[in-house]
Amino acid sequence: MNFGKQFKEGLLTNNPVTVQLLGMCSTLAITTSMANGIGMGLSVTVILTLANIFIALLRKVIPDEVRIACFIVVIAGFVTMVDLSLQAFFPAIAKSLGVFIPLIVVNCIILGRAEAFASKNTVLASAVDGICQGIGYTAVLLVLCFFRELLGAGTLFGVQIMPKSYVPAGILVLPVGGFLCLGALIAAMQWGLKKAEKKKKEAEKA
Amino acid sequence: MKITTLLAISLGAILTNNFIFAQFLGICPFLGVSKKSDTAIGMGLAVTFVMGIASAITYAVNLILVALGLEFMQTVAFILVIASLVQFIEMFLKKSMPSLYTALGVYLPLITTNCAVLGVALLNVQNEYNFFESVVYGVTGGLGFLLAIYLFSTVRERTEFADYPESFEGFPIALITSGLLALAFMGFSGLQVWPM
């Protein structure tokens, strides 16, 4: 059980969005403001952790043939809980995330981690995996939100940051901006990871 | 029921409010199954088919839920309906239309986790569409998906041979390409059916 390694995997080397390329829809759709990013990131982290724990608990009971259906029911239950709590306690965030909260059910990150990790590992390891992968997802959301909100609207958390004379590049908060920003971010990650690997190889050689 | 309303819904779903380029629903299959244009068409058709039927059935399911006062079960009920619907369609096609089944085969199970399908069911409820509007929205939303994935796959077949920076290999270049396509689709945003 290696907490540090799992954390590094979730955040960088096996990041759910930029390396495993899961959960694209929500990543692209809701990263227009920091508040959205935090709301969505936290919701997914909570659901992912709870679902991972629950599925790891049940991993010996669930028959192999119907496991996907079982996973989806478990996930849908937790999503409904989070959806209703958001509507009750944070109605503004629930409204701006809209249909993407219930759509966490079909977010491939959660089903992907249930299938790839929680169904094969202990409860504790699965819980840690859920938290780490959730943090990795949230980090990507926040990076995208930061650039899209700052450059696209000149604000952060709705507060004006850029000087008045700055003309916001409105295209970044439009769908187009989502595609372009995520493309650039993944390219940057690939560049960074490749460079790190090269360095490691050279160090091994020397 | 006015034909103009239906026309407005269709035009919105196919062009101005395209599921992929404006609403970000169904991005995973859009990026995953678009390397070749014939597989892209297969996926698009399968999605259109399922979205149409899912809209009709979830409309009925929602009526039952509302009657029982169980609206909070919507997400759970819809995903179960969609999952079993996809399974059922798969079995039905295998028996009665084997040619269509082999054409769509691999893509059918993937559709369960396509957020465009669950998305259309939830949006139908949110927009308070009646039965016909829901079905029209489902089918035309699927057609919009088909159009997007087909256009994208034809571009992607060409970018294979293009010369771009090494770091952009794979997904990044695909995302940039779809960004540019989304930009092109924004050109439709002024379009309106008259009179609304």
Short mmCIF file of C-alpha atoms in Angstrom, two decimals:
data_model
loop_
_atom_site.label_atom_id
_atom_site.label_comp_id
_atom_site.label_asym_id
_atom_site.label_seq_id
_atom_site.Cartn_x
_atom_site.Cartn_y
_atom_site.Cartn_z
CA MET A 1 0.00 0.00 0.00
CA ASN A 2 1.75 3.07 -1.25
CA PHE A 3 -0.11 6.32 -0.70
CA GLY A 4 2.53 8.57 -2.27
CA LYS A 5 2.68 6.53 -5.45
CA GLN A 6 -1.09 6.45 -5.84
CA PHE A 7 -1.22 10.20 -5.32
CA LYS A 8 1.40 10.84 -7.97
CA GLU A 9 -0.41 8.53 -10.37
CA GLY A 10 -3.73 10.28 -9.85
CA LEU A 11 -2.28 13.73 -10.25
CA LEU A 12 0.29 13.24 -13.02
CA THR A 13 1.40 9.96 -14.53
CA ASN A 14 -2.03 8.33 -14.64
CA ASN A 15 -4.26 11.40 -14.48
CA PRO A 16 -7.87 10.42 -15.28
CA VAL A 17 -8.38 13.24 -17.79
CA THR A 18 -5.07 14.00 -19.44
CA VAL A 19 -3.62 10.47 -19.53
CA GLN A 20 -6.54 8.03 -19.28
CA LEU A 21 -8.68 10.44 -21.33
CA LEU A 22 -11.85 9.73 -19.35
CA GLY A 23 -14.64 12.09 -18.41
CA MET A 24 -14.17 14.46 -21.33
CA CYS A 25 -17.75 15.73 -21.52
CA SER A 26 -17.94 17.32 -18.10
CA THR A 27 -14.35 18.55 -18.29
CA LEU A 28 -15.08 20.47 -21.46
CA ALA A 29 -18.54 21.65 -20.56
CA ILE A 30 -18.32 23.10 -17.08
CA THR A 31 -14.83 24.62 -16.92
CA THR A 32 -16.01 28.14 -17.64
CA SER A 33 -15.66 29.47 -14.07
CA MET A 34 -13.68 28.57 -10.96
CA ALA A 35 -16.84 28.07 -8.85
CA ASN A 36 -18.14 25.51 -11.34
CA GLY A 37 -14.82 23.71 -11.38
CA ILE A 38 -14.68 23.36 -7.60
CA GLY A 39 -18.32 22.27 -7.37
CA MET A 40 -17.93 19.64 -10.07
CA GLY A 41 -14.50 18.48 -8.88
CA LEU A 42 -15.68 17.97 -5.31
CA SER A 43 -18.88 16.22 -6.37
CA VAL A 44 -16.97 13.77 -8.56
CA THR A 45 -14.33 13.16 -5.86
CA VAL A 46 -17.00 12.40 -3.26
CA ILE A 47 -18.97 10.12 -5.57
CA LEU A 48 -15.83 8.39 -6.83
CA THR A 49 -14.56 7.70 -3.31
CA LEU A 50 -17.90 6.45 -2.00
CA ALA A 51 -18.51 4.31 -5.08
CA ASN A 52 -15.00 2.86 -4.90
CA ILE A 53 -15.43 1.96 -1.21
CA PHE A 54 -18.83 0.41 -1.78
CA ILE A 55 -17.77 -1.59 -4.82
CA ALA A 56 -14.62 -2.80 -3.09
CA LEU A 57 -16.81 -3.96 -0.19
CA LEU A 58 -19.11 -5.83 -2.55
CA ARG A 59 -16.45 -7.06 -4.96
CA LYS A 60 -16.74 -10.69 -3.80
CA VAL A 61 -20.55 -10.67 -3.85
CA ILE A 62 -21.18 -9.16 -7.29
CA PRO A 63 -21.34 -11.85 -9.99
CA ASP A 64 -18.97 -11.20 -12.85
CA GLU A 65 -21.57 -11.29 -15.65
CA VAL A 66 -23.75 -8.48 -14.33
CA ARG A 67 -21.03 -6.40 -12.71
CA ILE A 68 -21.39 -3.38 -15.02
CA ALA A 69 -25.10 -3.11 -14.25
CA CYS A 70 -24.39 -3.40 -10.52
CA PHE A 71 -21.70 -0.74 -10.69
CA ILE A 72 -24.06 1.62 -12.51
CA VAL A 73 -26.80 1.17 -9.92
CA VAL A 74 -24.35 1.85 -7.06
CA ILE A 75 -22.98 4.92 -8.84
CA ALA A 76 -26.44 6.21 -9.74
CA GLY A 77 -27.46 5.96 -6.09
CA PHE A 78 -24.54 8.10 -4.92
CA VAL A 79 -25.02 10.57 -7.76
CA THR A 80 -28.65 11.06 -6.78
CA MET A 81 -27.57 11.72 -3.19
CA VAL A 82 -25.02 14.34 -4.23
CA ASP A 83 -27.43 15.88 -6.75
CA LEU A 84 -30.15 16.35 -4.14
CA SER A 85 -27.71 17.69 -1.52
CA LEU A 86 -26.32 20.23 -3.98
CA GLN A 87 -29.81 21.36 -4.88
CA ALA A 88 -30.66 21.77 -1.21
CA PHE A 89 -27.48 23.45 0.08
CA PHE A 90 -25.87 25.10 -2.98
CA PRO A 91 -28.74 25.87 -5.38
CA ALA A 92 -26.65 28.37 -7.39
CA ILE A 93 -23.93 25.83 -8.20
CA ALA A 94 -26.50 23.11 -8.85
CA LYS A 95 -28.18 25.41 -11.36
CA SER A 96 -25.03 26.38 -13.22
CA LEU A 97 -23.83 22.76 -13.44
CA GLY A 98 -27.32 21.76 -14.56
CA VAL A 99 -27.66 18.46 -16.34
CA PHE A 100 -24.00 17.59 -15.81
CA ILE A 101 -24.54 16.56 -12.17
CA PRO A 102 -26.93 13.69 -12.98
CA LEU A 103 -24.68 12.90 -15.95
CA ILE A 104 -21.87 11.96 -13.51
CA VAL A 105 -23.58 8.54 -13.63
CA VAL A 106 -22.18 7.97 -17.10
CA ASN A 107 -18.90 9.75 -16.40
CA CYS A 108 -16.40 7.14 -17.53
CA ILE A 109 -13.93 8.03 -14.74
CA ILE A 110 -16.14 6.50 -12.09
CA LEU A 111 -17.14 3.38 -14.00
CA GLY A 112 -13.56 3.11 -15.24
CA ARG A 113 -12.05 3.17 -11.73
CA ALA A 114 -14.71 0.77 -10.44
CA GLU A 115 -13.85 -1.70 -13.17
CA ALA A 116 -10.08 -1.19 -13.23
CA PHE A 117 -9.34 -0.72 -9.54
CA ALA A 118 -12.09 -1.09 -6.95
CA SER A 119 -13.30 -4.47 -8.20
CA LYS A 120 -9.83 -5.93 -7.65
CA ASN A 121 -8.43 -4.17 -4.57
CA THR A 122 -9.07 -3.79 -0.84
CA VAL A 123 -11.45 -1.23 0.61
CA LEU A 124 -8.71 1.02 1.96
CA ALA A 125 -6.68 1.04 -1.27
CA SER A 126 -9.86 1.74 -3.26
CA ALA A 127 -10.77 4.65 -1.01
CA VAL A 128 -7.30 6.15 -1.45
CA ASP A 129 -7.53 5.55 -5.19
CA GLY A 130 -10.88 7.35 -5.30
CA ILE A 131 -9.50 10.36 -3.45
CA CYS A 132 -6.31 10.54 -5.56
CA GLN A 133 -8.08 10.14 -8.88
CA GLY A 134 -10.67 12.67 -7.75
CA ILE A 135 -7.95 15.17 -6.87
CA GLY A 136 -6.32 14.59 -10.25
CA TYR A 137 -9.63 15.28 -11.99
CA THR A 138 -10.27 18.38 -9.88
CA ALA A 139 -6.76 19.70 -10.57
CA VAL A 140 -7.29 19.48 -14.32
CA LEU A 141 -10.67 21.18 -14.00
CA LEU A 142 -9.17 24.01 -11.96
CA VAL A 143 -6.29 24.60 -14.37
CA LEU A 144 -8.75 24.81 -17.27
CA CYS A 145 -11.16 27.01 -15.27
CA PHE A 146 -8.33 29.31 -14.26
CA PHE A 147 -7.26 30.07 -17.81
CA ARG A 148 -10.74 30.11 -19.30
CA GLU A 149 -12.22 32.40 -16.66
CA LEU A 150 -9.20 34.69 -16.33
CA LEU A 151 -8.62 35.19 -20.05
CA GLY A 152 -12.18 34.67 -21.23
CA ALA A 153 -13.97 36.90 -18.75
CA GLY A 154 -11.15 38.72 -16.92
CA THR A 155 -12.39 37.42 -13.56
CA LEU A 156 -11.66 34.71 -10.98
CA PHE A 157 -14.51 33.46 -8.75
CA GLY A 158 -16.53 36.30 -10.32
CA VAL A 159 -14.12 38.98 -9.03
CA GLN A 160 -12.54 41.29 -11.60
CA ILE A 161 -8.80 40.52 -11.78
CA MET A 162 -7.59 41.82 -15.08
CA PRO A 163 -7.32 45.63 -15.49
CA LYS A 164 -10.37 47.42 -16.90
CA SER A 165 -8.58 48.03 -20.18
CA TYR A 166 -8.28 44.25 -20.80
CA VAL A 167 -10.66 43.08 -23.50
CA PRO A 168 -11.74 39.53 -22.55
CA ALA A 169 -11.12 36.87 -25.18
CA GLY A 170 -14.76 35.75 -25.06
CA ILE A 171 -14.06 32.80 -27.30
CA LEU A 172 -12.41 30.96 -24.40
CA VAL A 173 -15.64 30.64 -22.42
CA LEU A 174 -17.47 29.37 -25.51
CA PRO A 175 -17.40 25.63 -26.35
CA VAL A 176 -14.57 26.27 -28.83
CA GLY A 177 -12.33 27.49 -26.02
CA GLY A 178 -12.94 24.28 -24.06
CA PHE A 179 -11.68 22.10 -26.91
CA LEU A 180 -8.67 24.31 -27.61
CA CYS A 181 -7.64 24.67 -23.94
CA LEU A 182 -7.93 20.96 -23.16
CA GLY A 183 -6.02 20.13 -26.35
CA ALA A 184 -3.23 22.48 -25.36
CA LEU A 185 -3.18 21.15 -21.78
CA ILE A 186 -2.92 17.50 -22.84
CA ALA A 187 -0.19 18.43 -25.32
CA ALA A 188 1.71 20.17 -22.54
CA MET A 189 1.33 17.14 -20.26
CA GLN A 190 2.53 14.77 -22.98
CA TRP A 191 5.51 17.04 -23.57
CA GLY A 192 6.33 17.17 -19.85
CA LEU A 193 5.91 13.44 -19.23
CA LYS A 194 8.01 12.53 -22.25
CA LYS A 195 10.76 14.87 -21.12
CA ALA A 196 10.74 13.40 -17.61
CA GLU A 197 10.95 9.88 -19.04
CA LYS A 198 13.88 10.82 -21.25
CA LYS A 199 15.72 12.29 -18.31
CA LYS A 200 15.11 9.14 -16.28
CA LYS A 201 16.46 6.96 -19.09
CA GLU A 202 19.55 9.10 -19.46
CA ALA A 203 20.12 8.96 -15.72
CA GLU A 204 19.85 5.17 -15.84
CA LYS A 205 22.33 4.97 -18.68
CA ALA A 206 24.88 7.18 -16.96
CA MET B 1 -48.92 20.94 -31.79
CA LYS B 2 -47.33 23.11 -34.41
CA ILE B 3 -45.06 21.91 -37.12
CA THR B 4 -42.91 25.01 -36.64
CA THR B 5 -42.14 24.04 -33.04
CA LEU B 6 -40.96 20.64 -34.18
CA LEU B 7 -38.94 22.25 -36.95
CA ALA B 8 -37.35 24.64 -34.47
CA ILE B 9 -36.45 21.75 -32.16
CA SER B 10 -34.90 19.76 -35.02
CA LEU B 11 -32.93 22.68 -36.36
CA GLY B 12 -31.68 23.47 -32.88
CA ALA B 13 -30.65 19.89 -32.16
CA ILE B 14 -28.87 19.36 -35.48
CA LEU B 15 -27.18 22.72 -36.03
CA THR B 16 -27.39 25.56 -33.53
CA ASN B 17 -27.37 23.49 -30.34
CA ASN B 18 -25.46 20.51 -31.66
CA PHE B 19 -25.00 17.86 -28.95
CA ILE B 20 -21.27 17.66 -29.54
CA PHE B 21 -20.21 21.16 -30.41
CA ALA B 22 -22.50 23.23 -28.23
CA GLN B 23 -23.61 20.98 -25.36
CA PHE B 24 -20.62 18.68 -24.91
CA LEU B 25 -22.70 15.52 -24.69
CA GLY B 26 -21.25 12.31 -26.06
CA ILE B 27 -17.66 13.48 -26.38
CA CYS B 28 -16.14 10.10 -25.42
CA PRO B 29 -17.48 8.11 -28.39
CA PHE B 30 -17.02 11.20 -30.55
CA LEU B 31 -13.28 11.18 -29.88
CA GLY B 32 -12.95 7.42 -29.49
CA VAL B 33 -14.74 6.03 -32.53
CA SER B 34 -13.93 8.61 -35.18
CA LYS B 35 -10.70 7.36 -36.69
CA LYS B 36 -12.47 6.01 -39.78
CA SER B 37 -15.52 7.45 -41.46
CA ASP B 38 -17.43 4.17 -41.91
CA THR B 39 -17.15 3.26 -38.24
CA ALA B 40 -18.12 6.84 -37.41
CA ILE B 41 -21.30 6.47 -39.48
CA GLY B 42 -22.07 3.14 -37.77
CA MET B 43 -21.73 4.70 -34.34
CA GLY B 44 -23.75 7.76 -35.37
CA LEU B 45 -26.61 5.64 -36.68
CA ALA B 46 -26.62 3.43 -33.59
CA VAL B 47 -26.74 6.49 -31.34
CA THR B 48 -29.55 8.10 -33.34
CA PHE B 49 -31.55 4.89 -33.13
CA VAL B 50 -31.10 4.47 -29.38
CA MET B 51 -31.67 8.16 -28.62
CA GLY B 52 -35.00 8.14 -30.47
CA ILE B 53 -36.29 5.05 -28.69
CA ALA B 54 -34.86 6.12 -25.32
CA SER B 55 -36.65 9.48 -25.57
CA ALA B 56 -39.98 7.76 -26.13
CA ILE B 57 -39.55 5.24 -23.31
CA THR B 58 -38.10 7.62 -20.72
CA TYR B 59 -41.02 9.95 -21.42
CA ALA B 60 -43.38 7.18 -20.33
CA VAL B 61 -41.17 6.23 -17.36
CA ASN B 62 -41.11 9.84 -16.22
CA LEU B 63 -44.94 9.96 -16.29
CA ILE B 64 -45.01 6.96 -13.95
CA LEU B 65 -42.39 8.48 -11.63
CA VAL B 66 -44.29 11.77 -11.44
CA ALA B 67 -47.55 9.95 -10.75
CA LEU B 68 -45.91 8.10 -7.87
CA GLY B 69 -44.13 11.23 -6.58
CA LEU B 70 -40.72 9.63 -7.12
CA GLU B 71 -39.10 12.31 -9.29
CA PHE B 72 -35.87 12.04 -7.31
CA MET B 73 -35.38 8.55 -8.70
CA GLN B 74 -35.14 9.96 -12.24
CA THR B 75 -31.40 9.45 -12.75
CA VAL B 76 -31.42 5.89 -11.41
CA ALA B 77 -34.56 4.93 -13.33
CA PHE B 78 -33.38 6.47 -16.61
CA ILE B 79 -29.97 4.83 -16.58
CA LEU B 80 -31.55 1.45 -15.83
CA VAL B 81 -34.05 1.94 -18.65
CA ILE B 82 -31.28 2.90 -21.06
CA ALA B 83 -29.02 0.03 -20.06
CA SER B 84 -31.76 -2.56 -20.44
CA LEU B 85 -33.01 -0.89 -23.64
CA VAL B 86 -29.57 -1.17 -25.21
CA GLN B 87 -29.37 -4.82 -24.17
CA PHE B 88 -32.84 -5.48 -25.55
CA ILE B 89 -32.17 -3.73 -28.86
CA GLU B 90 -29.02 -5.78 -29.20
CA MET B 91 -30.91 -9.04 -28.74
CA PHE B 92 -33.73 -7.94 -31.01
CA LEU B 93 -31.43 -6.90 -33.83
CA LYS B 94 -29.43 -10.10 -33.53
CA LYS B 95 -32.61 -12.15 -34.09
CA SER B 96 -34.51 -10.12 -36.64
CA MET B 97 -32.02 -7.92 -38.50
CA PRO B 98 -28.66 -9.69 -38.47
CA SER B 99 -27.20 -7.44 -41.17
CA LEU B 100 -27.89 -4.30 -39.16
CA TYR B 101 -26.65 -6.08 -36.05
CA THR B 102 -23.27 -6.90 -37.57
CA ALA B 103 -23.01 -3.34 -38.85
CA LEU B 104 -23.72 -1.78 -35.44
CA GLY B 105 -22.59 -4.71 -33.29
CA VAL B 106 -19.55 -3.40 -31.49
CA TYR B 107 -21.01 0.04 -30.87
CA LEU B 108 -24.27 -0.96 -29.26
CA PRO B 109 -22.97 -1.88 -25.78
CA LEU B 110 -20.85 1.27 -25.73
CA ILE B 111 -23.96 3.42 -26.03
CA THR B 112 -25.06 2.72 -22.45
CA THR B 113 -22.35 5.02 -21.16
CA ASN B 114 -22.82 7.61 -23.89
CA CYS B 115 -23.89 10.70 -22.03
CA ALA B 116 -25.83 12.00 -25.03
CA VAL B 117 -28.47 9.31 -24.44
CA LEU B 118 -28.97 9.96 -20.73
CA GLY B 119 -28.56 13.67 -21.50
CA VAL B 120 -31.40 13.72 -24.00
CA ALA B 121 -33.67 11.93 -21.53
CA LEU B 122 -32.90 14.46 -18.79
CA LEU B 123 -33.14 17.45 -21.13
CA ASN B 124 -36.55 16.28 -22.38
CA VAL B 125 -37.83 16.45 -18.82
CA GLN B 126 -36.08 19.73 -18.10
CA ASN B 127 -37.46 21.42 -21.22
CA GLU B 128 -40.93 20.02 -20.48
CA TYR B 129 -41.30 18.57 -23.96
CA ASN B 130 -44.42 16.54 -24.78
CA PHE B 131 -44.21 13.07 -26.30
CA PHE B 132 -43.73 14.10 -29.93
CA GLU B 133 -41.31 16.87 -29.09
CA SER B 134 -39.26 14.44 -27.00
CA VAL B 135 -39.01 11.89 -29.79
CA VAL B 136 -38.19 14.53 -32.38
CA TYR B 137 -35.55 15.99 -30.08
CA GLY B 138 -34.04 12.56 -29.50
CA VAL B 139 -33.88 11.59 -33.17
CA THR B 140 -32.62 14.95 -34.43
CA GLY B 141 -30.14 15.17 -31.57
CA GLY B 142 -28.82 11.82 -32.77
CA LEU B 143 -28.68 13.10 -36.35
CA GLY B 144 -26.69 16.09 -35.11
CA PHE B 145 -24.30 13.63 -33.44
CA LEU B 146 -24.07 11.65 -36.70
CA LEU B 147 -23.29 14.81 -38.66
CA ALA B 148 -20.64 15.91 -36.16
CA ILE B 149 -18.89 12.54 -35.90
CA TYR B 150 -18.90 12.03 -39.68
CA LEU B 151 -17.47 15.47 -40.42
CA PHE B 152 -14.88 14.98 -37.70
CA SER B 153 -13.82 11.55 -38.96
CA THR B 154 -13.24 12.85 -42.50
CA VAL B 155 -11.03 15.61 -41.14
CA ARG B 156 -9.25 13.17 -38.85
CA GLU B 157 -8.39 10.82 -41.71
CA ARG B 158 -6.47 13.70 -43.20
CA THR B 159 -4.76 14.96 -40.04
CA GLU B 160 -3.15 11.48 -39.79
CA PHE B 161 -0.80 12.58 -42.54
CA ALA B 162 -0.38 16.15 -41.40
CA ASP B 163 2.82 17.46 -39.90
CA TYR B 164 2.22 18.73 -36.37
CA PRO B 165 4.40 19.06 -33.26
CA GLU B 166 5.14 15.70 -31.64
CA SER B 167 3.51 16.62 -28.32
CA PHE B 168 0.18 17.10 -30.09
CA GLU B 169 0.07 13.51 -31.27
CA GLY B 170 -3.14 11.62 -30.57
CA PHE B 171 -5.79 13.35 -28.52
CA PRO B 172 -4.53 16.95 -28.47
CA ILE B 173 -4.67 17.33 -32.23
CA ALA B 174 -8.12 15.71 -32.24
CA LEU B 175 -9.31 18.21 -29.63
CA ILE B 176 -7.90 21.15 -31.56
CA THR B 177 -9.59 19.86 -34.72
CA SER B 178 -12.94 19.55 -32.96
CA GLY B 179 -12.44 23.04 -31.54
CA LEU B 180 -12.14 24.41 -35.04
CA LEU B 181 -15.22 22.43 -36.14
CA ALA B 182 -17.11 23.85 -33.15
CA LEU B 183 -16.06 27.29 -34.31
CA ALA B 184 -17.54 26.55 -37.71
CA PHE B 185 -20.79 25.36 -36.12
CA MET B 186 -21.02 28.62 -34.18
CA GLY B 187 -21.78 30.19 -37.53
CA PHE B 188 -25.24 28.61 -37.31
CA SER B 189 -26.01 30.31 -34.02
CA GLY B 190 -27.98 33.16 -35.58
CA LEU B 191 -30.29 30.72 -37.33
CA GLN B 192 -33.94 30.83 -36.29
CA VAL B 193 -37.15 29.33 -37.56
CA TRP B 194 -39.69 31.98 -38.33
CA PRO B 195 -42.16 32.45 -36.72
CA MET B 196 -41.15 30.81 -33.45
#
